[in-house]
C-alpha cells in the first residue's frame, strides 16, 4: 500500500511516501525551489517521491493532508471576532486566500494533483479528468497535532510512549499530551490558542530582532551569552504557569492573535524599549532576554514532561512540533531522567507532518498492525530520505561548467585525502548519497571542519556561512566514543540533544575571563575542541553510526587515526538564508561562492584553487532572504 503525505500552505511544505510501514522518500519543497521555508504546494517533492518509488500518481492508495482547514478557519474567525475591531487589517489580508484556496482544500488539492497528473501523463487528458474524480475519494485529512504526534511515535523504536507536541499553533491546539501504544494514539490533554509556548518564544524572537519561524534557533544559541534576569518579569506579567505545566498568557501584551506583529507597546513598556531592529548590533540586553525566555521554556517543558509521565506511567517519551527542535531543552529533559528513553522526530516542524499524516492514515485510520524491528535504531533510516545523484549525473554537470576534479574509485583513498585536508585545517563541502529530511545536516549535505582549531568557528561563520559570529557549530562524533568526549552516552543521530563537553576535555577559564560578559567570551578556548564548544561548555551532539552512515563513520575514524580526535565540525551545507543544498549544482555553486577549500560530491573531489573563474549569475544576498 502506497500512501503519500503532504504538508503545504503554511510554513514549510513537503511530501513523504510510505510503502506499508517503510518510508520510501521524504523531502521539503524548499530544497528544490531554493526558497527558504517554501510553503507552496510541494509539486517537486511529490514528483521526487513518486520517482524514488517508481510509481505514478494513480498508483497511490491514499493521499493525506496534515491539517484540517475548516477547524483552522474556525479558529481564525473566532480570534478575529473576539479581537474586533482590532485586527481588521490582518483579517483583510488573510481572508482572500482562505476564501479562494485554503478553505476549500479538497478541491484545491484535487486541482493541483490533476495538473501534476497531466504534466506527468500529457497524452491522457481523459484519464486526468477521471483521476481528479478518483483522487477525491482517496484524500484523507488529520488534525495538525495528530500529524505531529504520529510523526514522533510511529517511526520511533517504542511500542508505547508518551507523545509531547509543542509548536506555535495547529487548528486550535498549541501543546498536547498524547499516549501511543501499538498502532493507536490517544490524546489526553491540550492547551489551545492563543496560549502558546511556541508563539511566546517567537514573540521574543521578534522582539530581539530575529525573523519569526526561522530565527528561534538563534535565540537558543544566544541564550548562553546572557543571564536570565527577566525570568521573574516574564512569569509575573506574561505567563501564569501551573505545576502541571499548563499555562495561560496575558494576551494584553501580545498582538499575534489578530494583529500583524508579535508584540505591542505594552510589551515594549514592560521591557523598556521597542523591538530591536533586524541586523542592528546585539547588546547584552538581547542576550539576557534570550537567556530568560530559554529558562522559562525549559521550566515549562520539564513540568509538562513530569505531568505526562505521572498520568501515563510510561518510561518512553516522543517529541515533535517546532519546539522539539530546541535541543537545549531536550538535553535538560534527558538529564532530568523523567523518562528512561527519549526519541525526537528529526523533521519536527511542519514538513514532518507530511510523514506523520501518512503514518496516521496507515495505522490509526486503516488499522494496520505496527511492527518494530529490533535491529533498527528507528524507521527513519538516519533521516537520509531525499534525492541522490548518480556519478553520471554529477560528471555531466561538472564537465558542463569545466570544473576541475579528481574521481576516486577507491573509497579508502578518497577518505585519506579528505581526512588529511581536515587535519590541515581545511574547510570541506561534503555532499554524499541521499539528502537529509528535516532542518539538520547529518553528514550527507554538510560543511566539515577540524574542531581542534580555535579559529574554525569564526572562519566558518564569517567567511563561509556569512552569519552572526556568536552562533555555535555542532560536533559529529563516533557513537562508540561519545561518552569520552561529552557528558552523554545515548544515541543522538539527529543532532537534537545538547550535552556538556566532557570535563576531561574542558579548559577552565581564569578569574579574569570569568568576569567577561557575553560576546567577549567568544574567543576564549574552553576545551580541546573549541570550534564546537559553546561558551557554557555545551555542544549540540550528533552521534554517527555505522548502521546508517558508514562512509561518514569511516571518514571520522580516519580523522581520528591521524589526530586522536573522533570528532569533526558539522554544519549545514548552505549560506545564511539559503536552503540546504540538494543537487551537485547547488553544492558547487555554494562552494564557489564561499571560502571553502575542498568540495567532495560522492566520489568526485575538487580543490578551490584548481577551479576555473566562477561567474556567479547573482548575489546570494539578493537571492536569499536573510533569516
PDB file of C-alpha atoms in Angstrom, residues 216 245 353 446-447 471 559:
ATOM      1  CA  UNK A 216      14.160  30.881  17.083  1.00  0.00           C
ATOM      2  CA  UNK A 245       2.971  22.644  33.035  1.00  0.00           C
ATOM      3  CA  UNK A 353       3.686  16.482   9.410  1.00  0.00           C
ATOM      4  CA  UNK A 446      27.393  19.147   5.367  1.00  0.00           C
ATOM      5  CA  UNK A 447      30.281  21.584   5.703  1.00  0.00           C
ATOM      6  CA  UNK A 471      26.415  31.088  16.561  1.00  0.00           C
ATOM      7  CA  UNK A 559      40.460  11.631  11.045  1.00  0.00           C
TER       8      UNK A 559
END
